[in-house]
PDB file of C-alpha atoms in Angstrom:
ATOM      1  CA  VAL J   1     111.860  77.099 112.892  1.00  0.00           C
ATOM      2  CA  ASN J   2     115.594  77.607 113.526  1.00  0.00           C
ATOM      3  CA  ASN J   3     115.052  81.350 112.904  1.00  0.00           C
ATOM      4  CA  GLN J   4     113.537  80.622 109.493  1.00  0.00           C
ATOM      5  CA  LEU J   5     110.038  81.562 108.388  1.00  0.00           C
ATOM      6  CA  VAL J   6     108.290  78.411 107.205  1.00  0.00           C
ATOM      7  CA  VAL J   7     104.912  77.214 105.965  1.00  0.00           C
ATOM      8  CA  GLU J   8     103.536  73.908 107.154  1.00  0.00           C
ATOM      9  CA  GLU J   9     103.396  71.231 104.484  1.00  0.00           C
ATOM     10  CA  LYS J  10      99.610  71.258 104.382  1.00  0.00           C
ATOM     11  CA  GLY J  11      99.762  74.867 103.164  1.00  0.00           C
ATOM     12  CA  ILE J  12     101.820  74.118 100.058  1.00  0.00           C
ATOM     13  CA  TYR J  13      98.839  74.392  97.717  1.00  0.00           C
ATOM     14  CA  SER J  14      98.094  77.881  98.993  1.00  0.00           C
ATOM     15  CA  VAL J  15     101.725  78.830  98.303  1.00  0.00           C
ATOM     16  CA  GLU J  16     101.457  77.461  94.757  1.00  0.00           C
ATOM     17  CA  LYS J  17      98.286  79.456  94.113  1.00  0.00           C
ATOM     18  CA  PHE J  18      99.960  82.587  95.489  1.00  0.00           C
ATOM     19  CA  LEU J  19     102.963  82.234  93.168  1.00  0.00           C
ATOM     20  CA  MET J  20     100.829  81.550  90.100  1.00  0.00           C
ATOM     21  CA  ALA J  21      98.623  84.549  90.921  1.00  0.00           C
ATOM     22  CA  ARG J  22     101.731  86.705  91.330  1.00  0.00           C
ATOM     23  CA  ARG J  23     102.945  85.726  87.861  1.00  0.00           C
ATOM     24  CA  PHE J  24      99.600  86.543  86.267  1.00  0.00           C
ATOM     25  CA  MET J  25      99.316  89.858  88.123  1.00  0.00           C
ATOM     26  CA  TYR J  26     102.747  90.997  86.974  1.00  0.00           C
ATOM     27  CA  TRP J  27     102.141  90.452  83.284  1.00  0.00           C
ATOM     28  CA  GLN J  28      98.435  91.320  83.265  1.00  0.00           C
ATOM     29  CA  ALA J  29      98.505  94.295  85.653  1.00  0.00           C
ATOM     30  CA  TYR J  30     101.816  95.549  87.070  1.00  0.00           C
ATOM     31  CA  LEU J  31     103.711  95.146  83.778  1.00  0.00           C
ATOM     32  CA  HIS J  32     100.742  95.619  81.466  1.00  0.00           C
ATOM     33  CA  LYS J  33     101.823  97.595  78.417  1.00  0.00           C
ATOM     34  CA  THR J  34      99.538 100.548  79.193  1.00  0.00           C
ATOM     35  CA  GLY J  35     100.908 100.777  82.720  1.00  0.00           C
ATOM     36  CA  VAL J  36     104.471 100.538  81.447  1.00  0.00           C
ATOM     37  CA  VAL J  37     104.154 103.378  78.942  1.00  0.00           C
ATOM     38  CA  ALA J  38     102.228 105.575  81.416  1.00  0.00           C
ATOM     39  CA  GLU J  39     104.943 105.068  84.034  1.00  0.00           C
ATOM     40  CA  GLN J  40     107.667 105.904  81.529  1.00  0.00           C
ATOM     41  CA  LEU J  41     105.814 109.081  80.555  1.00  0.00           C
ATOM     42  CA  LEU J  42     105.609 110.135  84.199  1.00  0.00           C
ATOM     43  CA  ILE J  43     109.333 109.540  84.587  1.00  0.00           C
ATOM     44  CA  SER J  44     110.028 111.547  81.433  1.00  0.00           C
ATOM     45  CA  ILE J  45     107.852 114.422  82.659  1.00  0.00           C
ATOM     46  CA  LEU J  46     109.752 114.669  85.931  1.00  0.00           C
ATOM     47  CA  LYS J  47     113.102 114.404  84.161  1.00  0.00           C
ATOM     48  CA  ARG J  48     112.153 117.167  81.748  1.00  0.00           C
ATOM     49  CA  ALA J  49     110.831 119.374  84.528  1.00  0.00           C
ATOM     50  CA  ARG J  50     114.045 118.936  86.486  1.00  0.00           C
ATOM     51  CA  PHE J  51     116.103 119.722  83.393  1.00  0.00           C
ATOM     52  CA  LEU J  52     114.164 122.923  82.705  1.00  0.00           C
ATOM     53  CA  ILE J  53     114.424 124.077  86.320  1.00  0.00           C
ATOM     54  CA  SER J  54     118.187 123.499  86.193  1.00  0.00           C
ATOM     55  CA  LYS J  55     118.256 125.897  83.218  1.00  0.00           C
ATOM     56  CA  GLY J  56     116.552 128.603  85.253  1.00  0.00           C
ATOM     57  CA  ILE J  57     113.029 128.110  83.936  1.00  0.00           C
ATOM     58  CA  LYS J  58     110.364 128.558  86.619  1.00  0.00           C
ATOM     59  CA  LEU J  59     107.736 125.835  86.949  1.00  0.00           C
ATOM     60  CA  ASN J  60     104.825 125.793  89.355  1.00  0.00           C
ATOM     61  CA  ALA J  61     104.690 122.852  91.753  1.00  0.00           C
ATOM     62  CA  SER J  62     104.105 122.063  95.412  1.00  0.00           C
ATOM     63  CA  LYS J  63     106.879 122.793  97.885  1.00  0.00           C
ATOM     64  CA  SER J  64     107.566 119.091  98.411  1.00  0.00           C
ATOM     65  CA  LEU J  65     107.787 118.319  94.704  1.00  0.00           C
ATOM     66  CA  LEU J  66     109.971 121.353  94.022  1.00  0.00           C
ATOM     67  CA  PHE J  67     112.383 120.161  96.694  1.00  0.00           C
ATOM     68  CA  PHE J  68     113.102 116.956  94.776  1.00  0.00           C
ATOM     69  CA  LEU J  69     113.148 118.733  91.421  1.00  0.00           C
ATOM     70  CA  THR J  70     115.804 121.138  92.647  1.00  0.00           C
ATOM     71  CA  THR J  71     117.799 118.981  95.079  1.00  0.00           C
ATOM     72  CA  ALA J  72     120.097 116.087  94.243  1.00  0.00           C
ATOM     73  CA  VAL J  73     119.230 113.339  96.728  1.00  0.00           C
ATOM     74  CA  ASP J  74     121.263 110.175  97.201  1.00  0.00           C
ATOM     75  CA  LYS J  75     122.066 107.750 100.004  1.00  0.00           C
ATOM     76  CA  ASN J  76     124.706 110.111 101.391  1.00  0.00           C
ATOM     77  CA  ASN J  77     122.341 113.005 102.112  1.00  0.00           C
ATOM     78  CA  PHE J  78     119.033 111.199 102.583  1.00  0.00           C
ATOM     79  CA  ASP J  79     118.246 112.130 106.180  1.00  0.00           C
ATOM     80  CA  SER J  80     115.125 112.370 108.351  1.00  0.00           C
ATOM     81  CA  LYS J  81     114.306 115.828 106.973  1.00  0.00           C
ATOM     82  CA  THR J  82     114.372 114.507 103.426  1.00  0.00           C
ATOM     83  CA  LEU J  83     112.248 111.544 104.466  1.00  0.00           C
ATOM     84  CA  ASN J  84     109.633 113.839 106.006  1.00  0.00           C
ATOM     85  CA  ILE J  85     109.448 115.911 102.818  1.00  0.00           C
ATOM     86  CA  PHE J  86     109.125 112.744 100.742  1.00  0.00           C
ATOM     87  CA  ALA J  87     106.305 111.516 102.995  1.00  0.00           C
ATOM     88  CA  GLN J  88     104.343 114.671 102.168  1.00  0.00           C
ATOM     89  CA  LEU J  89     104.322 113.813  98.466  1.00  0.00           C
ATOM     90  CA  ASP J  90     101.322 112.070  96.923  1.00  0.00           C
ATOM     91  CA  ASP J  91      99.541 111.770  93.586  1.00  0.00           C
ATOM     92  CA  VAL J  92      97.841 115.152  94.101  1.00  0.00           C
ATOM     93  CA  ASP J  93     101.234 116.906  93.947  1.00  0.00           C
ATOM     94  CA  ILE J  94     102.123 115.120  90.720  1.00  0.00           C
ATOM     95  CA  LEU J  95      98.754 115.484  88.994  1.00  0.00           C
ATOM     96  CA  SER J  96      98.346 119.176  89.842  1.00  0.00           C
ATOM     97  CA  ALA J  97     101.854 119.859  88.519  1.00  0.00           C
ATOM     98  CA  ILE J  98     101.147 117.973  85.295  1.00  0.00           C
ATOM     99  CA  LYS J  99      97.950 119.951  84.780  1.00  0.00           C
ATOM    100  CA  ALA J 100      99.840 123.220  85.251  1.00  0.00           C
ATOM    101  CA  TRP J 101     102.761 122.169  83.055  1.00  0.00           C
ATOM    102  CA  GLN J 102     100.454 121.520  80.088  1.00  0.00           C
ATOM    103  CA  ASP J 103     100.621 125.248  79.391  1.00  0.00           C
ATOM    104  CA  THR J 104     104.376 125.658  79.614  1.00  0.00           C
ATOM    105  CA  GLU J 105     106.178 127.052  76.589  1.00  0.00           C
ATOM    106  CA  ASP J 106     108.488 124.047  76.431  1.00  0.00           C
ATOM    107  CA  PHE J 107     107.164 121.779  73.672  1.00  0.00           C
ATOM    108  CA  VAL J 108     108.440 118.540  75.188  1.00  0.00           C
ATOM    109  CA  LEU J 109     107.085 119.060  78.696  1.00  0.00           C
ATOM    110  CA  SER J 110     103.792 120.438  77.436  1.00  0.00           C
ATOM    111  CA  LYS J 111     103.146 117.526  75.078  1.00  0.00           C
ATOM    112  CA  LEU J 112     104.164 114.869  77.579  1.00  0.00           C
ATOM    113  CA  CYS J 113     101.778 116.335  80.148  1.00  0.00           C
ATOM    114  CA  LYS J 114      98.925 116.528  77.637  1.00  0.00           C
ATOM    115  CA  MET J 115      99.470 112.865  76.777  1.00  0.00           C
ATOM    116  CA  ILE J 116      98.873 111.902  80.400  1.00  0.00           C
ATOM    117  CA  ILE J 117      95.935 114.252  80.994  1.00  0.00           C
ATOM    118  CA  ASN J 118      94.188 113.382  77.716  1.00  0.00           C
ATOM    119  CA  ARG J 119      95.039 109.657  77.955  1.00  0.00           C
ATOM    120  CA  ARG J 120      96.714 109.759  74.551  1.00  0.00           C
ATOM    121  CA  LEU J 121      99.778 107.761  75.482  1.00  0.00           C
ATOM    122  CA  LEU J 122     102.695 106.765  73.328  1.00  0.00           C
ATOM    123  CA  HIS J 123     102.314 103.593  71.305  1.00  0.00           C
ATOM    124  CA  ILE J 124     104.157 100.629  72.817  1.00  0.00           C
ATOM    125  CA  LYS J 125     105.260  97.331  71.300  1.00  0.00           C
ATOM    126  CA  ILE J 126     106.442  94.505  73.560  1.00  0.00           C
ATOM    127  CA  LYS J 127     108.510  91.707  72.050  1.00  0.00           C
ATOM    128  CA  LYS J 128     110.238  88.553  73.241  1.00  0.00           C
ATOM    129  CA  GLU J 129     113.359  89.493  71.282  1.00  0.00           C
ATOM    130  CA  PRO J 130     115.436  92.688  71.618  1.00  0.00           C
ATOM    131  CA  ILE J 131     114.270  95.635  69.527  1.00  0.00           C
ATOM    132  CA  SER J 132     116.535  95.958  66.509  1.00  0.00           C
ATOM    133  CA  GLU J 133     118.592  99.113  66.267  1.00  0.00           C
ATOM    134  CA  LYS J 134     117.352  99.583  62.704  1.00  0.00           C
ATOM    135  CA  ARG J 135     113.705  99.645  63.787  1.00  0.00           C
ATOM    136  CA  PHE J 136     114.500 101.948  66.677  1.00  0.00           C
ATOM    137  CA  GLN J 137     116.364 104.417  64.464  1.00  0.00           C
ATOM    138  CA  GLU J 138     113.533 104.398  61.924  1.00  0.00           C
ATOM    139  CA  LYS J 139     111.008 105.440  64.572  1.00  0.00           C
ATOM    140  CA  PHE J 140     113.465 107.879  66.130  1.00  0.00           C
ATOM    141  CA  GLN J 141     114.291 109.689  62.897  1.00  0.00           C
ATOM    142  CA  GLU J 142     110.669 109.682  61.744  1.00  0.00           C
ATOM    143  CA  THR J 143     109.529 111.343  64.979  1.00  0.00           C
ATOM    144  CA  LYS J 144     112.492 113.726  65.027  1.00  0.00           C
ATOM    145  CA  ASN J 145     111.743 114.973  61.515  1.00  0.00           C
ATOM    146  CA  ARG J 146     107.983 115.137  61.949  1.00  0.00           C
ATOM    147  CA  LEU J 147     108.136 117.108  65.205  1.00  0.00           C
ATOM    148  CA  GLN J 148     111.261 119.073  64.228  1.00  0.00           C
ATOM    149  CA  LEU J 149     113.153 118.195  67.398  1.00  0.00           C
ATOM    150  CA  ASN J 150     116.802 117.582  68.227  1.00  0.00           C
ATOM    151  CA  ASP J 151     118.074 114.186  69.396  1.00  0.00           C
ATOM    152  CA  GLU J 152     117.778 115.007  73.104  1.00  0.00           C
ATOM    153  CA  GLU J 153     114.195 116.181  72.737  1.00  0.00           C
ATOM    154  CA  THR J 154     113.237 113.215  70.551  1.00  0.00           C
ATOM    155  CA  SER J 155     114.487 110.787  73.196  1.00  0.00           C
ATOM    156  CA  TYR J 156     111.505 111.746  75.374  1.00  0.00           C
ATOM    157  CA  PHE J 157     109.117 110.454  72.707  1.00  0.00           C
ATOM    158  CA  VAL J 158     110.993 107.478  71.262  1.00  0.00           C
ATOM    159  CA  PHE J 159     112.775 105.055  73.578  1.00  0.00           C
ATOM    160  CA  LYS J 160     113.175 101.369  74.311  1.00  0.00           C
ATOM    161  CA  GLY J 161     113.691  99.297  77.408  1.00  0.00           C
ATOM    162  CA  ILE J 162     113.571  95.919  79.108  1.00  0.00           C
ATOM    163  CA  LEU J 163     110.937  94.296  81.330  1.00  0.00           C
ATOM    164  CA  GLU J 164     111.950  91.513  83.684  1.00  0.00           C
ATOM    165  CA  ASN J 165     109.845  89.373  85.962  1.00  0.00           C
ATOM    166  CA  LYS J 166     110.663  86.505  88.287  1.00  0.00           C
ATOM    167  CA  ALA J 167     107.593  85.251  90.134  1.00  0.00           C
ATOM    168  CA  TYR J 168     109.686  83.253  92.592  1.00  0.00           C
ATOM    169  CA  ASP J 169     113.245  84.009  93.703  1.00  0.00           C
ATOM    170  CA  ARG J 170     114.699  80.795  95.112  1.00  0.00           C
ATOM    171  CA  TYR J 171     117.892  82.482  96.280  1.00  0.00           C
ATOM    172  CA  GLU J 172     116.845  85.836  97.757  1.00  0.00           C
ATOM    173  CA  GLN J 173     113.182  85.363  98.759  1.00  0.00           C
ATOM    174  CA  ASN J 174     112.641  81.636  98.908  1.00  0.00           C
ATOM    175  CA  ILE J 175     109.666  80.023 100.628  1.00  0.00           C
ATOM    176  CA  ASN J 176     110.456  77.196 103.030  1.00  0.00           C
ATOM    177  CA  ILE J 177     108.080  74.321 103.632  1.00  0.00           C
ATOM    178  CA  LEU J 178     108.161  72.463 106.944  1.00  0.00           C
ATOM    179  CA  LYS J 179     107.552  68.776 106.278  1.00  0.00           C
ATOM    180  CA  LYS J 180     105.815  66.516 108.740  1.00  0.00           C
ATOM    181  CA  ASN J 181     109.130  64.796 109.538  1.00  0.00           C
ATOM    182  CA  GLY J 182     110.616  68.162 110.590  1.00  0.00           C
ATOM    183  CA  LYS J 183     112.737  68.753 107.504  1.00  0.00           C
ATOM    184  CA  ILE J 184     112.713  72.180 105.814  1.00  0.00           C
ATOM    185  CA  VAL J 185     112.514  72.089 102.015  1.00  0.00           C
ATOM    186  CA  ASP J 186     112.267  74.802  99.365  1.00  0.00           C
ATOM    187  CA  VAL J 187     108.756  74.884  97.903  1.00  0.00           C
ATOM    188  CA  ALA J 188     110.068  74.500  94.323  1.00  0.00           C
ATOM    189  CA  LYS J 189     111.712  71.197  95.230  1.00  0.00           C
ATOM    190  CA  LEU J 190     108.735  69.836  97.143  1.00  0.00           C
ATOM    191  CA  SER J 191     105.929  70.987  94.866  1.00  0.00           C
ATOM    192  CA  ASP J 192     104.519  68.633  92.259  1.00  0.00           C
ATOM    193  CA  HIS J 193     103.316  71.634  90.273  1.00  0.00           C
ATOM    194  CA  LEU J 194     105.078  71.405  86.914  1.00  0.00           C
ATOM    195  CA  ASN J 195     105.262  75.182  86.416  1.00  0.00           C
ATOM    196  CA  LEU J 196     106.702  76.097  89.807  1.00  0.00           C
ATOM    197  CA  ASN J 197     110.333  75.622  88.795  1.00  0.00           C
ATOM    198  CA  ALA J 198     109.691  77.710  85.691  1.00  0.00           C
ATOM    199  CA  LEU J 199     108.470  80.556  87.904  1.00  0.00           C
ATOM    200  CA  SER J 200     111.950  80.843  89.420  1.00  0.00           C
ATOM    201  CA  LYS J 201     113.412  81.744  86.022  1.00  0.00           C
ATOM    202  CA  THR J 202     113.618  85.368  84.960  1.00  0.00           C
ATOM    203  CA  VAL J 203     111.313  86.206  82.048  1.00  0.00           C
ATOM    204  CA  THR J 204     112.634  89.066  79.929  1.00  0.00           C
ATOM    205  CA  LYS J 205     110.680  91.095  77.399  1.00  0.00           C
ATOM    206  CA  TYR J 206     111.668  94.119  75.343  1.00  0.00           C
ATOM    207  CA  TYR J 207     109.669  97.208  74.471  1.00  0.00           C
ATOM    208  CA  ILE J 208     109.790 100.249  72.246  1.00  0.00           C
ATOM    209  CA  CYS J 209     107.648 103.389  72.682  1.00  0.00           C
ATOM    210  CA  TYR J 210     106.919 106.002  70.041  1.00  0.00           C
ATOM    211  CA  PRO J 211     104.117 108.361  68.887  1.00  0.00           C
ATOM    212  CA  LYS J 212     101.788 106.431  66.615  1.00  0.00           C
ATOM    213  CA  ASP J 213      99.817 109.442  65.412  1.00  0.00           C
ATOM    214  CA  ALA J 214     100.588 113.131  65.189  1.00  0.00           C
ATOM    215  CA  VAL J 215     101.472 114.522  68.602  1.00  0.00           C
TER     216      VAL J 215
END
């Protein structure tokens, strides 16, 4: 209607159920603490691998994965060739590389890979309030001393971050409801669901990751 995607008024309850389900899925699945720490470990593995390669250390990986580990890609040089190489990447490339990198001489990369393969992930705590710098430094120094690492190496094992979730974005991805009288109204204004307006607010949580047991 008037070049806007709309949902007929009779479908408003389906929209409400969709938004509530989206909220639950984010916190119970997509942003579940185990998924968060596993994703951060994967990111750390790739960062470490790229760092080592930049220092001249040879690592085994597929041709597609090696391209992105050795090439700086940004919006200025992302062309069709780069896109084709990216399209060839899948979880097999990543998993096979992680299995191979378990045996590398680099302590950090080896241990990170073993954590993923053996499902012995870092411990993660998620809080509603920001992680205090004192608590972070305690875990950082404890891990640094126990594993005999420098600050840069320790940062792969002890880190903190922020999780944000907005189930409904009223300004960028709003859902329009077409009323019977022809008027178009935002679903949050029309819905009698008490929690729908709350879903449009950003929920922020804070996390810290660190080795709980001996690595």
